[in-house]
Coordinates of C-alpha atoms and ligand atoms in Angstrom, one line a residue:
X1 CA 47.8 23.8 -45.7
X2 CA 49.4 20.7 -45.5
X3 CA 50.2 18.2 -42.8
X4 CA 53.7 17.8 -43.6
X5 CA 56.6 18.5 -45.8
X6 CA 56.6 15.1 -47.4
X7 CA 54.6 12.0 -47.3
X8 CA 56.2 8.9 -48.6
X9 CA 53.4 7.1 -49.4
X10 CA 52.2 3.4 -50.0
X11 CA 55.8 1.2 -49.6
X12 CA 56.9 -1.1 -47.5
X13 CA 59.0 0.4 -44.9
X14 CA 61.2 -2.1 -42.9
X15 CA 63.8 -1.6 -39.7
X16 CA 65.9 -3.7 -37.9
X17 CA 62.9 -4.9 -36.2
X18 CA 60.0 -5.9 -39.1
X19 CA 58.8 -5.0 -42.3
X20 CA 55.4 -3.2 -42.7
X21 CA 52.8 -1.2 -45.1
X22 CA 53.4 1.9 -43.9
X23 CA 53.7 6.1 -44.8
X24 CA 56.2 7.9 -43.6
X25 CA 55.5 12.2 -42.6
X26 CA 58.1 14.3 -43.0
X27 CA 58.7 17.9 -41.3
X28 CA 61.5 19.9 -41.1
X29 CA 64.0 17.0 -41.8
X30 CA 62.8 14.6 -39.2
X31 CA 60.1 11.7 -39.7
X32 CA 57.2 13.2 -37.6
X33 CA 54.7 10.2 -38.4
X34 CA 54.5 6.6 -39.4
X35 CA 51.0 4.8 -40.1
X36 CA 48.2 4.1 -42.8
X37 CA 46.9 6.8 -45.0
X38 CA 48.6 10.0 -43.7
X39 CA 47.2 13.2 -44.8
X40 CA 48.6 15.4 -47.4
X41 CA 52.1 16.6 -47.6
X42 CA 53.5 19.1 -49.7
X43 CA 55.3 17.1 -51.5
X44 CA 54.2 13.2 -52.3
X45 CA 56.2 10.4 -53.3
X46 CA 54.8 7.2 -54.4
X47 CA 56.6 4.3 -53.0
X48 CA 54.3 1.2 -54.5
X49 CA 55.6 -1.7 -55.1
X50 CA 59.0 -0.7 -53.6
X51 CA 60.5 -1.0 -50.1
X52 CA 61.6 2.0 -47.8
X53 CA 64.7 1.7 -45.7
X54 CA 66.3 3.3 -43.4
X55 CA 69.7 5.4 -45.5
X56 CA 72.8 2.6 -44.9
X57 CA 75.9 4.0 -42.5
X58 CA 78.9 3.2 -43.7
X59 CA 81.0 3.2 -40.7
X60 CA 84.3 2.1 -42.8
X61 CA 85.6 4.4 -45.3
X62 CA 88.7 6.1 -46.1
X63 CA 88.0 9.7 -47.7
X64 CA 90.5 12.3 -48.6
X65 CA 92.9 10.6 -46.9
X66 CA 96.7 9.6 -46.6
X67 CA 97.9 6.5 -46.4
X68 CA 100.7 5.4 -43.8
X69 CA 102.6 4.9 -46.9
X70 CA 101.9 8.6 -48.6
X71 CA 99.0 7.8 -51.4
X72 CA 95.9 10.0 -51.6
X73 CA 93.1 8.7 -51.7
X74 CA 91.1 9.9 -55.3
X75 CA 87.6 10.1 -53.3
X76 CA 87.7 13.4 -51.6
X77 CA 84.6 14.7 -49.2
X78 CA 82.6 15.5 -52.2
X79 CA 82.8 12.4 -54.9
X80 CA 83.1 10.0 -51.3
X81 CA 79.6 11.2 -50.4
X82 CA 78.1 12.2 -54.0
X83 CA 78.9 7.8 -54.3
X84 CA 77.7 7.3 -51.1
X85 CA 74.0 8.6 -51.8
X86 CA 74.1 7.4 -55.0
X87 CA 74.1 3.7 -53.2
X88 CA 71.5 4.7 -51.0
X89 CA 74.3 5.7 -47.5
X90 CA 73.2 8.8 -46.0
X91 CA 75.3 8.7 -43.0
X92 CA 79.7 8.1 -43.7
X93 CA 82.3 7.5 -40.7
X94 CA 85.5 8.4 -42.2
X95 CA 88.5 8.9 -40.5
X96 CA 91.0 11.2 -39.0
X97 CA 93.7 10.2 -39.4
X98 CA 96.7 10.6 -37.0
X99 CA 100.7 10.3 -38.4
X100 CA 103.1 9.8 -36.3
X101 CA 104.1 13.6 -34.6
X102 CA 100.9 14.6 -34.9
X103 CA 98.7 16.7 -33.0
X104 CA 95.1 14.9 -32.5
X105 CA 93.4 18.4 -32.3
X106 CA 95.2 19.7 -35.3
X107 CA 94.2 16.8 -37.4
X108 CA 90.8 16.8 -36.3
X109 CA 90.7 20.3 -37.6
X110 CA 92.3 19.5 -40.9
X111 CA 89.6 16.8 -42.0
X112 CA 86.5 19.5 -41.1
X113 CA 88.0 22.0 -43.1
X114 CA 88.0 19.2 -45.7
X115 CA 84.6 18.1 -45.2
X116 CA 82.8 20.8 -44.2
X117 CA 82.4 22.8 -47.5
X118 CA 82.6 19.1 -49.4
X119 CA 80.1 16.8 -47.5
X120 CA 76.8 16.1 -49.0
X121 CA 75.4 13.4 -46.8
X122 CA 75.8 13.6 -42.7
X123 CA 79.0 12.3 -41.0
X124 CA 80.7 11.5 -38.1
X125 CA 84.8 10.9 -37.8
X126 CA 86.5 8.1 -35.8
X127 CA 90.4 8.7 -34.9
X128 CA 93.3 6.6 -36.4
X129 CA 95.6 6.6 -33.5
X130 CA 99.4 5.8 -34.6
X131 CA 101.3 7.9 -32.0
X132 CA 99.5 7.2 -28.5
X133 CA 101.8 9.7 -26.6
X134 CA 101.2 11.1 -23.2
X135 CA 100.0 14.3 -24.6
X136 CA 97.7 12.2 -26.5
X137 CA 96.3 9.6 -24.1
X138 CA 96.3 12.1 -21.1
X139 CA 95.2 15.4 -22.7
X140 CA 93.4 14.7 -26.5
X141 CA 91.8 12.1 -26.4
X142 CA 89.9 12.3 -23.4
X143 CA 88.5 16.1 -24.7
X144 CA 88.1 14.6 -28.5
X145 CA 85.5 11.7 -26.8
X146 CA 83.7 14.4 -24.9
X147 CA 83.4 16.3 -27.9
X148 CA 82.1 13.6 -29.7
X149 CA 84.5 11.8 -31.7
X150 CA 84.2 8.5 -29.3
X151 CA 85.9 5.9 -31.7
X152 CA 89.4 5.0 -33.2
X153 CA 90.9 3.0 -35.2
X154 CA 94.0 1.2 -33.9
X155 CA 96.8 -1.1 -36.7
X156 CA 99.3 -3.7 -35.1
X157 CA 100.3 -4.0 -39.0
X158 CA 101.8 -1.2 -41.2
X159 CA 104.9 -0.1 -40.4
X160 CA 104.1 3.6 -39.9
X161 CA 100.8 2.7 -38.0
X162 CA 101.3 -0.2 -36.1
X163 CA 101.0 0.0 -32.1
X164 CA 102.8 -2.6 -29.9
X165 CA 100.6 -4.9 -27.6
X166 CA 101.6 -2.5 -24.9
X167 CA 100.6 0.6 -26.8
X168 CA 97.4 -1.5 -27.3
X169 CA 96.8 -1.7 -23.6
X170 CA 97.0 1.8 -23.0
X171 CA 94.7 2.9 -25.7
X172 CA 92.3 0.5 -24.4
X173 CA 93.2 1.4 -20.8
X174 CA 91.7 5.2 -21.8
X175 CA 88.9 3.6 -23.4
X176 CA 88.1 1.5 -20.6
X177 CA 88.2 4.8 -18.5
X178 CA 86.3 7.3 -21.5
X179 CA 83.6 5.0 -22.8
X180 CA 85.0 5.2 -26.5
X181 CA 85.0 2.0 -29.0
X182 CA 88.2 0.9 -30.4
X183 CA 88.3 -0.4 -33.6
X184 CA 91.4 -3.1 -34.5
X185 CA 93.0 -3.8 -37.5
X186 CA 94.1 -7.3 -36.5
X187 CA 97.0 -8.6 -38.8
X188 CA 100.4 -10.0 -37.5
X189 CA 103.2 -7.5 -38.6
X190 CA 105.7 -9.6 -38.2
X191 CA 104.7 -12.4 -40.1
X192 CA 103.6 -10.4 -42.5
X193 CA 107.1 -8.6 -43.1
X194 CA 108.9 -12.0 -42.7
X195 CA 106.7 -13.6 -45.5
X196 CA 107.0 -10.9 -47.7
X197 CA 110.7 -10.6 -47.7
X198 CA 111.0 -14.5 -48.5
X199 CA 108.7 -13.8 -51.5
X200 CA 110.8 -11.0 -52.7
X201 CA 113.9 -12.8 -52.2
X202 CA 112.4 -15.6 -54.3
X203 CA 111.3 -13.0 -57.0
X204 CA 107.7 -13.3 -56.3
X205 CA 106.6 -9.8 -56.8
X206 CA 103.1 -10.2 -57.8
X207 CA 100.1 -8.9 -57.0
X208 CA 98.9 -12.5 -56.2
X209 CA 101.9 -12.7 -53.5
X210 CA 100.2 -9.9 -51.1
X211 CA 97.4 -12.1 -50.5
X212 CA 100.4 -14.7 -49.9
X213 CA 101.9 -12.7 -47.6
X214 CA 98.7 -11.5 -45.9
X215 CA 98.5 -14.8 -44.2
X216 CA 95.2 -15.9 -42.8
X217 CA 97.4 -17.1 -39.8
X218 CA 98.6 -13.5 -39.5
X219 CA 95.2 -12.3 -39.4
X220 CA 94.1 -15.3 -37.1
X221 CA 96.6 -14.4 -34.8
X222 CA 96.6 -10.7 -34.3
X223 CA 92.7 -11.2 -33.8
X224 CA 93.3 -13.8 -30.6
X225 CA 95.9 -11.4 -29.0
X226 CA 93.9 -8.3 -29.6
X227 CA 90.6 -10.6 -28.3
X228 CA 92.6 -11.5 -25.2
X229 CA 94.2 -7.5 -24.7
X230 CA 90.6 -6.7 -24.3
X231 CA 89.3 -9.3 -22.6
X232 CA 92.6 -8.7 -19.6
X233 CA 91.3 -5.4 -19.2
X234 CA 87.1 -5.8 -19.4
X235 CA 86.8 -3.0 -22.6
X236 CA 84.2 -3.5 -25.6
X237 CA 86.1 -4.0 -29.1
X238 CA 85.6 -4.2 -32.7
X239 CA 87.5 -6.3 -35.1
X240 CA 87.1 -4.6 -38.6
X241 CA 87.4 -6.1 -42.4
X242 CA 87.3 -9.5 -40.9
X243 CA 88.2 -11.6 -43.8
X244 CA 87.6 -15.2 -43.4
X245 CA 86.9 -18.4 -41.4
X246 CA 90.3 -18.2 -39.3
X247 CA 89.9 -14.9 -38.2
X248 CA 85.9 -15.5 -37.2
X249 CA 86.6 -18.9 -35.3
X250 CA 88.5 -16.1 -33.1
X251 CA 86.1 -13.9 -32.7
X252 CA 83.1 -16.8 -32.3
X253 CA 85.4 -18.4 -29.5
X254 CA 85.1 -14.9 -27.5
X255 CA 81.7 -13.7 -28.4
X256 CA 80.8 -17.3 -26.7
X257 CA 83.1 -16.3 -23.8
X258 CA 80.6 -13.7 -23.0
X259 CA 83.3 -10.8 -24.4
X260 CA 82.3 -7.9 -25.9
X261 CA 83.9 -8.6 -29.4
X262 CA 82.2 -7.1 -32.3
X263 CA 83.2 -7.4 -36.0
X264 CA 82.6 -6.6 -39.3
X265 CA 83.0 -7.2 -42.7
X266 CA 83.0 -6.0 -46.4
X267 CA 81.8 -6.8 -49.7
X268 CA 85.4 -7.7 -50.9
X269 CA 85.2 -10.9 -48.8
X270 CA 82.2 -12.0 -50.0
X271 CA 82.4 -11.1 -53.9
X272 CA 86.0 -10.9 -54.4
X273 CA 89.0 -13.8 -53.7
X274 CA 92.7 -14.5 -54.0
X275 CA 91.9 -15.3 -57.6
X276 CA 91.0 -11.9 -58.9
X277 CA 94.5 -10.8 -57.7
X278 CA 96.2 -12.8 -60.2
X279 CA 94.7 -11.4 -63.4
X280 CA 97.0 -11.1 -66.2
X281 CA 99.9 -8.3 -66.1
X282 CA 99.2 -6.1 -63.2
X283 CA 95.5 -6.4 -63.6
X284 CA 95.2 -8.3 -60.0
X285 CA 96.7 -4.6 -58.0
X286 CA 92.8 -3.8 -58.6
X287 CA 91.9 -6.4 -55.8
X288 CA 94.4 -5.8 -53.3
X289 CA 93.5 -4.8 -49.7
X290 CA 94.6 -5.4 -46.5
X291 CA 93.4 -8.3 -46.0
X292 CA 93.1 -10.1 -48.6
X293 CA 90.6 -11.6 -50.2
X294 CA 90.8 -15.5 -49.6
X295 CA 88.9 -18.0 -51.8
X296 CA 84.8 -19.3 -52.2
X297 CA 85.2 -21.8 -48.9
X298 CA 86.1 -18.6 -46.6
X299 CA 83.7 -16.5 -48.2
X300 CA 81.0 -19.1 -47.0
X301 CA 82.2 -18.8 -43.7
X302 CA 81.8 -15.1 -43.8
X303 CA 78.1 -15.6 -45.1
X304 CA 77.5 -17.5 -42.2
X305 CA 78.8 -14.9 -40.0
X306 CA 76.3 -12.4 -41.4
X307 CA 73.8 -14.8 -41.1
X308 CA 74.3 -16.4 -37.4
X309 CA 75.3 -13.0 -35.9
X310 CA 78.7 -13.0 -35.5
X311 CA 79.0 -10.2 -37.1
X312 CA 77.5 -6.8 -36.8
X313 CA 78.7 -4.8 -39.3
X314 CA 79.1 -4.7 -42.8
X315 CA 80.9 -1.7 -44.1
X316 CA 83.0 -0.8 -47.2
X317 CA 86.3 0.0 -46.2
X318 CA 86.1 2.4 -49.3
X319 CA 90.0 2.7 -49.8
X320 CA 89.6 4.2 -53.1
X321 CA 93.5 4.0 -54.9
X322 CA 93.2 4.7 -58.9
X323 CA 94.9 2.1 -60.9
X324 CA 96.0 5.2 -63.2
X325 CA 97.5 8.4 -62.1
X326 CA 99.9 10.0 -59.8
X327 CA 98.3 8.2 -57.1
X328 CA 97.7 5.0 -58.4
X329 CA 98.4 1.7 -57.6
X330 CA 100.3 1.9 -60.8
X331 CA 102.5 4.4 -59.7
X332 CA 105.2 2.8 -59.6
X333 CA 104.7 1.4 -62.7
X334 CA 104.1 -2.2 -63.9
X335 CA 107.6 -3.3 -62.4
X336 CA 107.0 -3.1 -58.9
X337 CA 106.4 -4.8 -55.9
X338 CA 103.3 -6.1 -54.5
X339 CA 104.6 -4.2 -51.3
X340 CA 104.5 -0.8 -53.2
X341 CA 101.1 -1.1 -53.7
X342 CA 98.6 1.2 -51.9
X343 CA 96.1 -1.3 -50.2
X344 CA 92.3 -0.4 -50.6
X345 CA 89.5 -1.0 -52.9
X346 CA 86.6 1.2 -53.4
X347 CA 82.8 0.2 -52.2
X348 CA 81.0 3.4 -51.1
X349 CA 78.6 3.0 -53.8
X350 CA 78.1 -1.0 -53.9
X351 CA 78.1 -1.9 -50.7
X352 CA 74.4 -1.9 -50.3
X353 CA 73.4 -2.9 -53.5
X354 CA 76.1 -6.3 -53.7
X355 CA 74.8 -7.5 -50.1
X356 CA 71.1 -6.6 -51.2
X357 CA 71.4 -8.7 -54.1
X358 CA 73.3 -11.9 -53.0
X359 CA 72.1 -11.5 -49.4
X360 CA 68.1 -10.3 -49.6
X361 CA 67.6 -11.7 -52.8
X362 CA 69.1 -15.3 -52.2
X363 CA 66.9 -15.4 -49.2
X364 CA 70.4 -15.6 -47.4
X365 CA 69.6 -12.5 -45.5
X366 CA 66.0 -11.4 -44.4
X367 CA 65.5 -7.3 -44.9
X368 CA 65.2 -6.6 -41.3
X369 CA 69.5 -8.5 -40.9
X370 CA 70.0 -6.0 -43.8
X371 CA 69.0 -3.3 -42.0
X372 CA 70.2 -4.2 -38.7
X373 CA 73.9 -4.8 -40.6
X374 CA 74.4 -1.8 -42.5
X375 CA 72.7 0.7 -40.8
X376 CA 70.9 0.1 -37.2
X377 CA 73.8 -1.8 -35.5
X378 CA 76.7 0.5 -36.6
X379 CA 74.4 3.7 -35.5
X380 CA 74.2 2.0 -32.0
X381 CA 77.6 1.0 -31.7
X382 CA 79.0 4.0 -32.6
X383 CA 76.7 6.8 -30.9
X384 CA 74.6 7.8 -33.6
X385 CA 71.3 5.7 -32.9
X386 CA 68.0 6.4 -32.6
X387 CA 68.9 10.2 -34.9
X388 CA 70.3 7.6 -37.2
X389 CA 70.3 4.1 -38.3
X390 CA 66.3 3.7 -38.3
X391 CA 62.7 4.7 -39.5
X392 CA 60.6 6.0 -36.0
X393 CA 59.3 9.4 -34.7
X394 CA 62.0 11.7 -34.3
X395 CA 64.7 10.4 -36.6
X396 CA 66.0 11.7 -39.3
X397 CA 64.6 11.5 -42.4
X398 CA 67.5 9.7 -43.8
X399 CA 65.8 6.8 -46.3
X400 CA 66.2 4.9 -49.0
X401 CA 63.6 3.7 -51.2
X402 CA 64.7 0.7 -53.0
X403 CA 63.8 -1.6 -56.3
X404 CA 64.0 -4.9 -55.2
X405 CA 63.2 -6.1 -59.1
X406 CA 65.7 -3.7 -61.2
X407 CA 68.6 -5.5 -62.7
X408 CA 71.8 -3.6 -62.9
X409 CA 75.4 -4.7 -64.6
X410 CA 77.8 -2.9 -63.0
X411 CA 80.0 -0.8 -64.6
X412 CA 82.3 1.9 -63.5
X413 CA 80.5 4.5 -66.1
X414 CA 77.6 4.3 -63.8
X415 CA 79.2 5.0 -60.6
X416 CA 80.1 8.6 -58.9
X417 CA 82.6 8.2 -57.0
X418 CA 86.4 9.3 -58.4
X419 CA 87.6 5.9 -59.3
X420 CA 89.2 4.7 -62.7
X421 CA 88.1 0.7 -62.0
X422 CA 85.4 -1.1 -59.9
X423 CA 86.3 -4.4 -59.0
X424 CA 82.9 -5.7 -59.4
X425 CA 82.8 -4.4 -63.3
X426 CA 80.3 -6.5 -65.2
X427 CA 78.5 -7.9 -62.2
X428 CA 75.0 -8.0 -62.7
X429 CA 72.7 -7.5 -59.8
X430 CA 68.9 -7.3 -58.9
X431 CA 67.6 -4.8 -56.3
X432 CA 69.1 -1.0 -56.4
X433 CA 68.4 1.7 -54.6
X434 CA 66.1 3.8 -56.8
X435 CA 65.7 7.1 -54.1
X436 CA 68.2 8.7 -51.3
X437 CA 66.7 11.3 -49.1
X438 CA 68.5 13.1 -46.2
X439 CA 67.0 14.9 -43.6
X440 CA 64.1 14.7 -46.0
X441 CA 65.6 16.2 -48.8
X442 CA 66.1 13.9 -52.0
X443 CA 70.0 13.6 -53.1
X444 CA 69.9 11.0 -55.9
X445 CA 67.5 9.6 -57.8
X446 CA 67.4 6.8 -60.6
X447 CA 71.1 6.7 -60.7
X448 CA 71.7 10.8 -60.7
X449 CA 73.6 12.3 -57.9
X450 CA 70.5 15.0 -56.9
X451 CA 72.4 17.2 -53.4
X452 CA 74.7 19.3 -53.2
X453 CA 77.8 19.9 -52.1
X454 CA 78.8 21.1 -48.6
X455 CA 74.6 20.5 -47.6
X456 CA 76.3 17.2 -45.0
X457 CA 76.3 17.7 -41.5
X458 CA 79.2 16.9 -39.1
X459 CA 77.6 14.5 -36.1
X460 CA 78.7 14.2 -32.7
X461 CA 78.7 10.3 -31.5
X462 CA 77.2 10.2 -28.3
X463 CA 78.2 7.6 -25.5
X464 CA 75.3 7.8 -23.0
X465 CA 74.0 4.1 -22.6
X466 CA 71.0 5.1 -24.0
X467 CA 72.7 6.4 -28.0
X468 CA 75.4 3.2 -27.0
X469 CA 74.3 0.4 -25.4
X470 CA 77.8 -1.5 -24.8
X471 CA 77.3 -2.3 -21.6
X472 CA 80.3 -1.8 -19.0
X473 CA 83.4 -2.7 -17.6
X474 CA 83.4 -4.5 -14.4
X475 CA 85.8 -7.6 -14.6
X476 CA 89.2 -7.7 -15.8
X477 CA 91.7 -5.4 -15.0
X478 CA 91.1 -1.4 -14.0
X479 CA 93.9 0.6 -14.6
X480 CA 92.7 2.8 -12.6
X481 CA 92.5 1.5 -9.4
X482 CA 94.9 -1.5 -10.0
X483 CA 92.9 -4.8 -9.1
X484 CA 91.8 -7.4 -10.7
X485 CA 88.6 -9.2 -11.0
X486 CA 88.2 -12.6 -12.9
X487 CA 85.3 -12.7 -15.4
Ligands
DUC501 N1 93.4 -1.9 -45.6 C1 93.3 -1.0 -44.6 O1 93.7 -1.3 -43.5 N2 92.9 0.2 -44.8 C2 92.6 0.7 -46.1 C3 92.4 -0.3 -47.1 C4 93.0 -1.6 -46.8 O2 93.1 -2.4 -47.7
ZN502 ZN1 92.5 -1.6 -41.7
ZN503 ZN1 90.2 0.6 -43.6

């Protein structure tokens, strides 16, 4: 009889930590052994000549999901993950997403009964808060962390989602209090709304005009005052789809402050910029997101963030709006607005395979900063590590077994999620994920989508110190007892 399930056998396996020859034993989902020459498994896979990963989290994607401003996203539970694998992610954090008048509970239960029967990789949910009412802060909330949805997603931009710096400080009060993670979109409404009704006025309607009116001020801004909201009261948070050099001087400034400021960015800001928003007709609406792309000098900065730490995270915001179609960003047709765009562009799939290329294979990146930014760090951060995020004894046996030598141009006829465009079409690459296993079980292969649907398993983040280690609140201010300690 054999040893184990599976072996994978004679690749270089790398974590976080270091890269080694090493075979991996599978049993019943979970990796049971690591080391040289395992014995037989049931089923073998020969790994030569390729490196064996840990499956990437993405901890930023929008799946079957609203926007504030009524657009459904094309990916639902089923295409999102299908991509996902196909990229080599075994693990999605999606959200839930509250509207204002909501019921927290109630839309929690609406996105399992999406995902459950959908899913085909693993996944956890953080909460989009837009409506922190009493009921929610005092009642919700507190039960949703316990039962294991311990991080949310806060706006101070959109005009549907946008909190107020005081609404800020009591969702971060309850964090403070809960142990959960709060996740900012950091953009300056105001200046945002005041720029792009000057533009309008002046008949700039554009695609190329949202990056204008996405200032890098207005993202520079909102970052500082959400930095110094968390730093007033002592609470650990994460700036997300941090787009360039304004906004990570911010965030550099506190991190060197000794504040617990995370961030993280996407492959947008490294491979797209304000340029590919003004391609001819309406073309540019493919590139649009919140924020914008900026231009080559701030996408240095951001790959110098990756590579000095600054950032720990490097997730898709998959926001995936067809250019086509009822939903489209042309749905309003050619005409309109750059404000009546939905904002979002897809990733799920590319996100690995972009940052592998231009970030391993440049030598800008070494493959245990790969590992440690898109999968170990956000499965720490967010509750999910040492099940997830890593190759050791007891983990799941979430992997991905890459080919650091096969070329790829990208095209959207090669991708699986439900998207009429990529933004990255014609981009050729070297280094693709060849295998995706999860819990030991293979669900693509050589560029075929191998699971099946509804197999994903919803995951509970976990906020003991041990799953989390954010440290904790002792200085700054404690709602609860009302003093104040200096830092
Ligand atoms: N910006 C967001 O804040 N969310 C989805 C996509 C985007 O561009
Ligand atoms: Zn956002
Ligand atoms: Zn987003």
């Amino acid at each position: 009889m054999a040893d184990y399930d599976l072996v994978i056998r004679n690749g270089t396996m790398a974590t976080a930590a270091d890269a080694v020859r090493a075979d991996i034993g599978i049993k019943q989902g979970r990796i049971v052994a690591l080391g040289a020459s395992l014995a037989k498994g049931a089923r073998e896979i020969d790994a030569s000549g390729k490196l064996v990963l840990p499956g990437g989290i993405d901890s930023h994607c929008h799946v079957e999901q609203k926007s504030s401003m009524g657009h459904m996203t094309a990916d639902d539970f089923f295409t999102g993950t299908r991509s996902a694998a196909c990229g080599g992610t075994t693990t999605i954090i999606p959200f839930a997403a509250q509207h204002r008048g909501m019921s927290l509970r109630q839309v929690v239960k609406d996105y399992h009964d999406c995902a459950g029967p959908k899913a085909a990789i693993d996944y956890a949910f953080h909460l989009i808060i837009s409506d922190p009412t009493e009921q929610v802060l005092g009642q919700e909330l507190p039960a949703l962390i316990r039962d294991g949805y311990t991080s949310f997603k806060i706006y101070m931009t959109y005009d549907a989602l946008k909190l107020d710096d005081r609404q800020i400080l009591d969702v971060l009060a309850l964090a403070r209090r809960e142990g959960a993670l709060v996740m900012v979109h950091a953009e300056n409404h105001d200046v945002i709304a005041w720029l792009s009704d000057k533009l309008l006025l002046k008949g700039h309607t554009a695609p190329k005009f949202h990056g204008v009116a996405h200032a890098a001020l207005a993202e520079r801004e909102a970052t500082h005052r959400a930095i110094t909201l968390a730093e007033l009261i002592d609470v650990p948070m994460l700036i997300v789809h941090v787009s360039g050099r304004e906004a990570i001087e911010q965030i550099r400034w506190a991190q060197d402050r000794g504040l617990r400021i995370y961030a993280e960015t996407c492959p947008q800001y490294l491979f797209l910029t304000a340029d590919d928003m003004d391609k001819p007709g309406f073309e540019g609406a493919k590139c649009m997101c919140s924020p914008p792309p900026r231009d080559k000098a701030n996408q240095e900065y951001v790959w110098r963030g990756l590579e000095n730490g600054t950032f720990q995270v490097f997730s898709s915001d998959h926001a995936p709006y067809r250019y086509e179609g009822p939903d489209g960003k042309l749905m309003h047709g050619a005409a309109t607005t750059f404000k009546k765009v939905a904002n979002g562009v897809p990733g799920l799939e590319l996100r690995l395979p972009l940052l592998f290329a231009a970030g391993v294979g440049t030598g800008r990146l070494d493959l245990t900063q790969f590992v440690a930014l898109t999968a170990t760090t956000p499965a720490r951060l967010y509750g999910l590590y040492p099940r997830k995020g890593t190759i050791a004894i007891g983990a799941d046996a979430d992997i991905a077994i890459w080919d650091a030598e096969k070329e790829v141009t990208i095209s959207q006829s090669m991708l699986h999620d439900a998207m009429d465009y990529t933004p990255y079409e014609g981009t050729r690459i070297k280094g693709w994920p060849v295998m995706t296993l999860s819990r030991g079980e293979v669900v693509a292969e050589n560029g075929e989508f191998k699971g099946a649907r509804g197999r994903g398993r919803f995951l509970k983040c976990d906020i003991s110190p041990a799953a989390r280690p954010l440290g904790r609140s002792v200085t700054g201010f404690d709602p609860e007892t009302g003093t104040y300690k200096r830092g």
